[in-house]
Amino acid sequence: MKTGKITKFKVRMVVQGHKMQEGIDFEDSFTPVPHTTVGRLMMLTAAADNLHLHSINMTQAFIQADKISEGVNWCTFITLPPGCKEDEEGVVYEVLLPLYGIPSSAWALALTLDRWFKEKGFSSVGFEDSVWSRPAGGCYASQITVSAHINDLLIATADLK
C-alpha cells in the first residue's frame, strides 16, 4: 500500500576501479575464467551425449562472495560520490564486501565458488580452474559439469533432478 512516505532507500556506490595504477594494484585483478573452447566443448558434449545444458546468470553474485582476508590485497577504500552528505570532510570508507567494479571482487567470487563446489563433492578439472565436475553416484543419478565465467554458469547434466 502506498502512503506517500519513503519506505525504502537505495544507494548506488560507485567504485572507481579504472583509477588503478600499473605496478601497484594490477596484481590481484586476475580471475580464472574458462577458455572459450571449454564452452564449445561442453555444448558439443551435451549435444553428442543428449545432456541438458543450462546457462545461469548469478544476480548479486559479488555481494554473495566471501570477503578475502588472505592471499589477495583486499583493503579497498572509497570516498562518497559527489552529492552525498558526508559526516566529516575527507573521510574514506572501507569496503567490507566485494562489489562490482573492484578488481579483486571477481577473484573473491572465484574463491567462494571453488570452496562451495568442493564442499558439495565437485572437483576441479585439471586444465581449468573455473570448471568443476562431480561424478554420478550416491544420491546423484548423473554426472554434473559446471563452468563459471565470473558470474555466469554453464551447467551440463543428464538428469534435471
Coordinates of C-alpha atoms in Angstrom, one line a residue, residues 53-113:
L53 CA 22.6 -27.6 -20.8
H54 CA 21.7 -24.7 -18.6
S55 CA 23.1 -21.1 -18.6
I56 CA 22.7 -19.2 -15.3
N57 CA 23.5 -15.6 -14.5
M58 CA 24.0 -15.2 -10.8
T59 CA 22.4 -11.9 -9.8
Q60 CA 24.1 -10.1 -7.0
A61 CA 26.9 -12.6 -7.2
F62 CA 29.6 -10.3 -6.0
I63 CA 27.9 -9.4 -2.7
Q64 CA 27.3 -13.1 -2.1
A65 CA 31.1 -13.8 -2.2
D66 CA 33.2 -14.1 0.9
K67 CA 35.4 -11.3 1.9
I68 CA 39.0 -12.0 1.1
S69 CA 41.4 -11.7 4.0
E70 CA 44.4 -13.8 2.9
G71 CA 46.4 -14.0 -0.3
V72 CA 44.9 -11.0 -2.1
N73 CA 45.4 -7.3 -1.4
W74 CA 41.8 -6.8 -0.4
C75 CA 41.8 -3.5 1.6
T76 CA 39.7 -1.2 -0.6
F77 CA 38.7 2.3 0.4
I78 CA 36.2 4.6 -1.3
T79 CA 35.0 8.2 -0.9
L80 CA 31.4 9.1 -1.2
P81 CA 30.2 10.1 -4.7
P82 CA 29.6 13.8 -5.3
G83 CA 26.2 15.0 -3.8
C84 CA 26.2 12.6 -0.8
K85 CA 26.2 14.2 2.6
E86 CA 29.5 13.4 4.4
D87 CA 29.7 13.3 8.2
E88 CA 33.2 14.8 8.1
E89 CA 35.3 16.3 5.3
G90 CA 37.8 14.0 3.7
V91 CA 36.6 10.7 5.3
V92 CA 37.1 7.5 3.4
Y93 CA 35.2 4.3 3.9
E94 CA 36.4 0.7 3.8
V95 CA 34.5 -1.7 1.5
L96 CA 33.6 -4.7 3.6
L97 CA 32.3 -7.0 0.9
P98 CA 33.2 -7.5 -2.8
L99 CA 31.4 -5.1 -5.1
Y100 CA 31.1 -5.0 -8.9
G101 CA 33.9 -2.7 -10.2
I102 CA 36.5 -3.6 -7.6
P103 CA 39.1 -5.7 -9.4
S104 CA 39.6 -8.2 -6.6
S105 CA 35.8 -8.8 -6.3
A106 CA 35.8 -11.3 -9.2
W107 CA 38.7 -13.1 -7.5
A108 CA 36.7 -13.3 -4.2
L109 CA 33.8 -14.7 -6.1
A110 CA 36.0 -17.3 -7.8
L111 CA 37.4 -18.4 -4.5
T112 CA 33.9 -18.6 -3.0
L113 CA 32.6 -20.7 -5.9

